[in-house]
Coordinates of C-alpha atoms and ligand atoms in Angstrom, one line a residue:
M21 CA 79.1 4.2 108.3
N22 CA 80.6 4.7 104.9
P23 CA 82.2 1.9 102.9
C24 CA 86.0 2.0 102.3
L25 CA 86.9 3.4 98.9
V26 CA 89.3 0.5 98.5
C27 CA 87.8 -2.6 100.0
K28 CA 84.2 -1.6 100.9
T29 CA 84.5 -2.4 104.6
P30 CA 82.8 0.2 106.8
V31 CA 85.2 2.9 107.9
E32 CA 85.4 4.9 111.1
T33 CA 85.5 8.7 110.9
F34 CA 88.1 10.0 113.3
V35 CA 88.4 13.7 112.5
S36 CA 86.0 16.4 111.1
F37 CA 87.2 19.7 109.7
G38 CA 83.8 21.2 109.1
P39 CA 82.7 22.9 105.8
Q40 CA 85.7 23.4 103.5
P41 CA 86.0 25.1 100.1
I42 CA 88.0 23.9 97.2
A43 CA 91.6 24.2 98.5
N44 CA 93.0 25.7 95.3
G45 CA 89.8 27.7 94.7
F46 CA 91.4 31.2 94.9
I47 CA 88.6 33.4 94.0
A48 CA 88.1 36.9 92.5
E49 CA 86.3 39.3 94.7
K50 CA 83.6 39.7 92.1
D51 CA 82.8 36.0 92.2
L52 CA 82.3 35.9 96.0
G53 CA 79.1 34.3 97.1
R54 CA 79.3 31.5 94.6
E55 CA 81.8 29.3 96.5
Y56 CA 81.4 25.6 96.9
F57 CA 81.8 23.9 100.3
F58 CA 81.8 20.3 101.4
E59 CA 82.0 18.6 104.9
M60 CA 85.6 17.4 105.2
E61 CA 86.1 14.3 107.3
V62 CA 88.8 11.6 107.4
A63 CA 88.2 8.0 108.2
F64 CA 90.2 4.9 108.7
C65 CA 89.6 1.4 107.3
P66 CA 90.2 -1.4 109.8
E67 CA 90.5 -3.9 107.0
C68 CA 92.9 -2.5 104.4
K69 CA 94.3 0.2 106.7
M70 CA 93.6 3.1 104.3
A71 CA 93.1 6.6 105.8
Q72 CA 90.7 8.4 103.5
L73 CA 88.5 11.4 102.9
V74 CA 84.9 10.5 103.6
R75 CA 83.6 12.5 100.6
Q76 CA 85.2 14.6 97.9
P77 CA 84.0 17.3 95.5
D78 CA 83.7 16.4 91.8
R79 CA 87.1 16.2 90.1
E80 CA 86.2 18.9 87.6
Q81 CA 85.7 21.3 90.5
M82 CA 89.4 20.8 91.3
F83 CA 91.4 20.1 88.1
H84 CA 90.4 22.3 85.2
E85 CA 91.6 24.9 82.7
N86 CA 92.6 27.3 85.4
Y87 CA 94.4 24.9 87.8
P88 CA 96.7 27.4 89.6
F89 CA 99.5 25.0 90.5
F90 CA 102.7 25.0 88.4
S91 CA 105.2 22.6 89.8
S92 CA 108.2 24.2 88.1
L93 CA 107.8 27.4 90.1
S94 CA 109.8 25.7 92.9
K95 CA 113.5 25.3 92.3
G96 CA 113.7 22.7 95.0
M97 CA 111.1 20.6 93.2
V98 CA 112.9 20.9 89.8
E99 CA 116.0 19.4 91.4
H100 CA 113.9 16.8 93.3
F101 CA 112.5 15.5 90.0
R102 CA 115.8 15.6 88.2
K103 CA 117.1 13.2 90.9
F104 CA 114.0 11.0 90.8
S105 CA 114.5 10.6 87.0
E106 CA 118.1 9.6 87.5
T107 CA 117.2 7.0 90.1
L108 CA 114.6 5.5 87.8
L109 CA 117.0 5.4 84.9
T110 CA 120.1 4.1 86.7
K111 CA 118.5 1.7 89.2
H112 CA 115.1 0.5 88.1
I113 CA 114.4 0.7 84.4
R114 CA 116.0 -2.3 82.6
S115 CA 115.1 -1.6 79.0
A116 CA 117.8 0.0 76.8
A117 CA 115.2 2.0 74.9
P118 CA 112.4 2.6 77.4
F119 CA 109.0 4.1 77.2
V120 CA 107.8 5.9 80.3
V121 CA 104.4 7.2 81.2
E122 CA 103.6 9.8 83.9
M123 CA 100.1 10.4 85.3
G124 CA 99.5 14.0 86.4
S125 CA 102.6 15.3 84.7
N126 CA 101.7 18.9 85.4
D127 CA 104.0 21.3 83.5
G128 CA 106.5 18.6 82.6
I129 CA 108.7 19.1 85.6
M130 CA 109.6 15.4 85.7
L131 CA 109.2 14.2 82.1
R132 CA 111.4 17.0 80.9
N133 CA 114.4 15.0 82.2
F134 CA 113.4 12.1 79.9
Q135 CA 112.5 14.3 76.9
E136 CA 116.0 16.0 77.1
K137 CA 117.6 12.6 76.9
G138 CA 115.5 11.6 73.9
I139 CA 113.6 8.9 75.8
R140 CA 110.1 8.0 74.7
H141 CA 107.6 9.4 77.1
L142 CA 104.0 10.4 77.6
G143 CA 102.4 12.6 80.2
V144 CA 98.7 12.4 81.0
E145 CA 97.5 15.6 82.6
P146 CA 93.9 16.7 83.0
S147 CA 94.5 20.4 83.7
G148 CA 94.6 22.0 80.3
N149 CA 96.7 25.0 81.2
V150 CA 99.5 23.1 82.8
A151 CA 99.5 20.4 80.1
E152 CA 99.9 23.2 77.6
A153 CA 102.9 24.5 79.5
A154 CA 104.5 21.0 79.3
R155 CA 103.9 20.8 75.5
A156 CA 105.5 24.2 75.1
K157 CA 108.7 22.6 76.5
G158 CA 108.5 19.7 74.1
V159 CA 107.1 17.2 76.6
D160 CA 104.6 15.0 74.9
T161 CA 101.3 15.4 76.9
W162 CA 97.7 14.3 76.6
T163 CA 95.0 16.4 78.3
E164 CA 93.1 13.5 80.0
F165 CA 92.4 11.9 83.4
F166 CA 94.4 8.7 83.4
D167 CA 92.3 5.5 83.8
E168 CA 91.8 2.1 82.3
K169 CA 90.4 3.4 79.0
V170 CA 93.3 5.9 78.5
A171 CA 95.8 3.1 79.3
E172 CA 94.2 1.0 76.6
K173 CA 94.5 3.9 74.2
I174 CA 98.2 4.4 75.1
V175 CA 99.0 0.7 74.5
A176 CA 97.2 0.7 71.2
E177 CA 99.0 3.8 69.9
R178 CA 102.4 3.6 71.6
G179 CA 102.8 0.1 73.0
Q180 CA 103.4 -1.1 76.6
A181 CA 105.5 0.9 79.0
D182 CA 108.6 0.1 81.1
A183 CA 107.7 2.5 83.9
F184 CA 104.7 4.3 85.1
F185 CA 105.2 7.0 87.7
T186 CA 103.3 9.8 89.4
S187 CA 104.0 12.2 92.1
N188 CA 101.4 13.9 94.4
V189 CA 98.6 12.7 92.2
F190 CA 97.8 9.1 93.1
C191 CA 96.5 10.2 96.5
H192 CA 94.0 12.5 94.6
I193 CA 92.1 9.7 92.9
P194 CA 89.2 7.9 94.5
Y195 CA 88.7 5.4 91.7
T196 CA 91.9 3.5 92.5
H197 CA 90.9 0.2 90.9
S198 CA 90.4 1.7 87.5
I199 CA 93.9 3.2 87.8
L200 CA 95.4 -0.1 88.9
K201 CA 93.7 -2.0 86.1
G202 CA 95.0 0.6 83.7
I203 CA 98.6 0.3 85.1
D204 CA 98.3 -3.5 84.8
K205 CA 97.4 -3.2 81.1
L206 CA 99.9 -0.5 80.4
L207 CA 103.0 -2.1 81.9
K208 CA 105.3 -4.7 80.3
P209 CA 105.7 -7.9 82.4
D210 CA 108.8 -6.5 84.2
G211 CA 107.6 -2.9 84.2
I212 CA 107.6 -0.9 87.4
V213 CA 105.4 1.6 89.2
A214 CA 107.0 4.4 91.2
F215 CA 105.0 7.0 93.0
E216 CA 105.2 9.4 95.9
D217 CA 102.7 11.1 98.1
P218 CA 102.6 12.7 101.5
Y219 CA 103.2 9.9 104.0
L220 CA 100.7 9.0 106.7
G221 CA 103.5 8.3 109.2
E222 CA 104.7 11.9 108.9
I223 CA 101.3 13.4 109.1
V224 CA 100.6 11.6 112.3
A225 CA 104.0 12.2 113.8
N226 CA 104.0 16.0 113.0
T227 CA 100.3 16.7 113.3
T228 CA 100.4 18.1 109.7
Y229 CA 96.6 18.0 109.4
D230 CA 96.8 20.6 106.6
Q231 CA 97.7 17.7 104.3
V232 CA 94.0 17.0 104.5
Y233 CA 92.2 18.9 101.8
D234 CA 89.8 18.1 99.0
E235 CA 92.5 16.9 96.5
H236 CA 94.0 14.4 99.0
V237 CA 91.6 11.5 99.1
F238 CA 94.1 9.0 100.5
F239 CA 96.8 9.2 103.1
F240 CA 99.0 6.3 102.2
S241 CA 101.2 4.0 104.3
L242 CA 103.1 0.9 103.3
H243 CA 100.3 -1.1 104.8
S244 CA 97.6 0.4 102.7
V245 CA 99.7 0.6 99.5
S246 CA 100.6 -3.1 99.8
Y247 CA 97.0 -4.1 100.2
L248 CA 95.7 -2.0 97.4
F249 CA 98.4 -3.1 94.8
G250 CA 98.3 -6.6 96.1
R251 CA 94.7 -6.9 95.0
H252 CA 96.0 -6.3 91.4
G253 CA 98.9 -8.7 91.5
F254 CA 101.6 -6.1 92.4
E255 CA 104.1 -6.2 95.2
L256 CA 105.9 -3.4 97.0
F257 CA 109.7 -4.0 96.4
D258 CA 111.2 -0.8 97.7
V259 CA 110.5 2.5 99.5
E260 CA 112.4 5.8 99.9
P261 CA 111.3 8.5 102.4
Q262 CA 111.4 11.9 100.8
E263 CA 111.5 15.4 102.4
T264 CA 109.1 16.9 99.9
H265 CA 105.6 18.1 100.8
G266 CA 106.5 18.0 104.5
G267 CA 107.4 14.3 104.5
S268 CA 106.5 11.9 101.7
M269 CA 107.1 8.3 100.8
R270 CA 108.2 7.0 97.4
Y271 CA 106.9 3.5 96.6
Y272 CA 108.3 1.1 94.1
L273 CA 106.1 -1.7 92.9
A274 CA 106.3 -4.5 90.4
R275 CA 104.4 -7.7 89.6
K276 CA 104.6 -10.2 92.4
G277 CA 108.0 -12.0 92.4
A278 CA 109.4 -9.8 89.6
R279 CA 111.9 -7.9 91.8
P280 CA 113.6 -8.7 95.1
V281 CA 111.9 -7.0 98.1
S282 CA 114.3 -4.7 99.9
E283 CA 115.0 -4.9 103.6
R284 CA 113.8 -1.3 103.9
V285 CA 110.2 -2.5 103.0
R286 CA 110.2 -5.0 105.9
A287 CA 111.8 -2.5 108.3
T288 CA 109.4 0.3 107.5
L289 CA 106.4 -2.0 107.8
A290 CA 107.6 -2.9 111.3
Q291 CA 108.1 0.8 112.1
E292 CA 104.5 1.5 111.0
K293 CA 103.2 -1.2 113.4
E294 CA 105.2 0.5 116.2
L295 CA 103.7 3.9 115.3
G296 CA 100.3 2.3 115.2
L297 CA 99.4 3.2 111.6
D298 CA 97.4 -0.1 111.4
R299 CA 95.1 0.8 114.4
I300 CA 92.2 3.2 114.8
E301 CA 93.3 4.3 118.3
T302 CA 96.3 6.1 116.8
F303 CA 94.0 8.2 114.7
R304 CA 91.7 9.0 117.5
K305 CA 94.7 10.4 119.3
F306 CA 95.8 12.2 116.2
A307 CA 92.3 14.0 116.1
K308 CA 93.0 15.3 119.7
N309 CA 96.4 16.6 118.6
V310 CA 94.8 18.3 115.6
E311 CA 92.4 20.2 117.8
A312 CA 95.1 21.2 120.2
S313 CA 97.3 22.5 117.3
R314 CA 94.4 24.6 115.9
D315 CA 93.6 26.1 119.3
A316 CA 97.2 27.0 119.9
F317 CA 97.5 28.6 116.4
V318 CA 94.4 30.7 116.8
A319 CA 95.4 31.7 120.4
L320 CA 98.8 32.9 119.1
L321 CA 97.3 34.9 116.3
R322 CA 94.8 36.6 118.7
K323 CA 97.5 37.4 121.2
L324 CA 99.7 39.0 118.5
K325 CA 96.7 41.0 117.2
S326 CA 96.0 42.2 120.8
E327 CA 99.6 43.4 121.0
G328 CA 99.1 45.4 117.8
K329 CA 101.5 43.2 115.7
R330 CA 101.1 42.8 112.0
V331 CA 100.8 39.2 110.8
V332 CA 100.8 38.0 107.2
G333 CA 100.9 34.6 105.5
Y334 CA 103.8 33.4 103.3
A335 CA 102.7 31.2 100.3
A336 CA 99.0 30.7 99.5
T337 CA 99.3 26.9 99.6
S338 CA 96.4 24.5 99.2
K339 CA 97.3 23.3 102.7
S340 CA 96.7 26.7 104.2
T341 CA 93.0 26.5 103.1
T342 CA 92.4 23.7 105.7
I343 CA 94.1 25.5 108.5
L344 CA 92.4 28.8 107.8
N345 CA 88.8 27.4 107.4
Y346 CA 89.1 25.0 110.3
G347 CA 90.4 27.8 112.6
K348 CA 88.0 30.4 111.0
I349 CA 91.0 32.6 110.5
G350 CA 90.3 35.6 108.2
P351 CA 91.8 38.9 107.2
E352 CA 91.2 40.3 110.8
L353 CA 94.0 38.0 112.0
I354 CA 96.2 37.5 108.8
E355 CA 96.3 40.7 106.8
Y356 CA 97.3 39.1 103.5
I357 CA 99.1 36.1 102.0
C358 CA 102.0 36.7 99.6
D359 CA 102.5 34.2 96.8
T360 CA 104.6 34.0 93.6
T361 CA 101.8 32.4 91.5
P362 CA 100.3 35.1 89.1
L363 CA 97.0 33.2 88.9
K364 CA 96.5 33.5 92.7
Q365 CA 97.5 37.1 93.0
G366 CA 94.8 39.7 93.2
K367 CA 92.3 37.0 94.4
V368 CA 91.3 36.1 97.9
S369 CA 91.9 32.8 99.7
P370 CA 89.1 30.1 99.5
G371 CA 86.5 30.4 102.2
M372 CA 88.1 32.9 104.6
H373 CA 88.9 35.5 101.9
I374 CA 92.3 36.7 102.9
P375 CA 93.8 38.8 100.0
V376 CA 96.6 37.1 98.0
V377 CA 99.3 39.6 97.0
P378 CA 102.5 39.4 95.0
H379 CA 105.7 38.5 96.8
E380 CA 106.9 42.1 96.2
R381 CA 104.4 43.4 98.7
F382 CA 105.9 41.3 101.5
A383 CA 109.4 42.3 100.5
A384 CA 108.4 46.0 100.6
D385 CA 106.5 46.3 103.8
R386 CA 108.2 44.0 106.3
P387 CA 105.4 42.8 108.7
D388 CA 106.2 41.7 112.3
Y389 CA 105.3 38.1 111.7
A390 CA 104.9 35.8 108.7
V391 CA 103.1 32.4 108.9
L392 CA 105.2 29.9 106.9
F393 CA 102.4 28.1 105.1
A394 CA 104.8 26.5 102.6
Y395 CA 106.8 24.8 105.4
N396 CA 107.6 22.1 102.9
H397 CA 109.8 24.6 101.1
R398 CA 111.3 25.9 104.4
K399 CA 115.0 25.7 103.4
E400 CA 114.4 27.4 100.0
I401 CA 112.3 30.1 101.5
L402 CA 114.5 30.9 104.5
A403 CA 117.5 31.0 102.3
K404 CA 116.0 33.7 100.1
E405 CA 114.4 35.7 102.9
K406 CA 117.5 36.5 104.8
A407 CA 116.7 40.2 104.6
Y408 CA 113.4 39.7 106.4
A409 CA 114.0 40.7 110.1
G410 CA 110.5 39.8 111.4
E411 CA 109.7 36.5 113.0
W412 CA 108.2 33.4 111.4
I413 CA 105.3 31.4 112.7
T414 CA 105.0 27.7 112.1
Y415 CA 102.7 25.0 113.3
V416 CA 105.0 22.1 112.4
P417 CA 105.5 20.0 114.4
N418 CA 103.9 22.3 116.9
V419 CA 102.9 26.0 117.0
H420 CA 105.9 28.3 117.6
T421 CA 107.7 31.3 116.4
F422 CA 111.3 31.6 115.3
A423 CA 113.7 34.1 113.7
N424 CA 115.7 33.4 110.5
G425 CA 119.4 32.6 111.0
Ligands
TYD629 P1 103.1 23.8 97.7 O1 104.0 24.2 98.8 O2 103.6 22.9 96.8 O3 101.9 23.3 98.5 P2 100.4 23.0 98.2 O4 100.4 21.7 97.6 O5 99.8 23.0 99.6 O6 99.8 24.1 97.4 O7 102.6 25.2 97.0 C1 103.5 26.1 96.8 C2 102.9 27.4 96.9 O8 103.8 28.3 97.5 C3 102.6 28.1 95.5 O9 101.4 28.8 95.5 C4 103.8 29.0 95.3 C5 104.1 29.4 96.7 N1 105.5 29.7 97.0 C6 105.9 31.0 97.1 O10 105.0 31.9 97.1 N2 107.2 31.3 97.4 C7 108.2 30.4 97.4 O11 109.3 30.7 97.6 C8 107.8 29.0 97.3 C9 108.8 27.9 97.3 C10 106.4 28.7 97.0
ZN630 ZN1 89.5 -0.7 103.2

């Protein structure tokens, strides 16, 4: 049994996805044969209630000079972060001249909203290429992995911060205690933390097991977040469910007693107990649902193939890597995956080697079926693909096909 990454209690593995490559490791055909794989398993901690990856690749394998993920490519996400910044500024940040810090600020999609208002800010982003994209927009960014040391350096050079926020990053980091110690040093006494990540409750409810991939070390719930931050003197004072990434939760934390705890925190904690997010039995059942979902997906693809239908993938997401490798689905079942990210185009998908092609290809050749891998952008995609007369395939919340409109 492995020790919990948060509290060291032995954890129970409840689902195994077999060997998985780096989810964002889109690879040129000439580099095939040099791919890295790791055994991907998820476990639950009975003590602190954290669902977690049992092992992860080295962080440099994942976040580097050529990290292919640019947040600002999605219009929906641009709007999402504009609203997030408004909420912070109007509801939570008390200082008249605040200083805000973001961990994993990507191409500046969030901090841009502060920079434009002349608010003091700093992004800490380890992937050099996206950090550079942020600086090009005038967003002050350090190319670093945030931790306790970096926090000390920020305080020394810029002073303490009023707010620390991060989106879809915190769940990537196994060394949580160093982050928490860093946050503690960085924040003023009444400073706040706001972060969002895919929500365990949604993953269980919708069997969205594709949220499990190398970068996602933790699957947070209010229970586990309260425990983790509680160990460092912080308290959860509010939460807001989000539609992003197929169902996320935004958590607001402050030092114990510094802010009133909202009714929503209490109600959501009670809901989690009802869902069983604090019990291993729930996750054993989830594992069965995962297998059933995979089997139904593979069966559908094989049936369409036998009927001579053409099936392609829409959006080469990190999430799709889990589904494809777990189901052993290659180009014989999905002809290609179209994606708008130039860095992914012309490469093949990690592990199963399905060609990734520009979106124009999809627009030109109109296949019979398209698997909506970016179901988290469903509204945005269906709105712009009105001209596509073929059918869509989704596996959320269960495997089925549907027509647009
Ligand atoms: P995302 O959905 O954020 O998921 P993940 O974290 O699993 O990678 O990734 C978005 C991917 O989808 C990115 O490669 C760009 C692609 N995409 C399109 O190709 N077309 C679109 O219209 C949208 C919204 C995204
Ligand atoms: Zn634990």
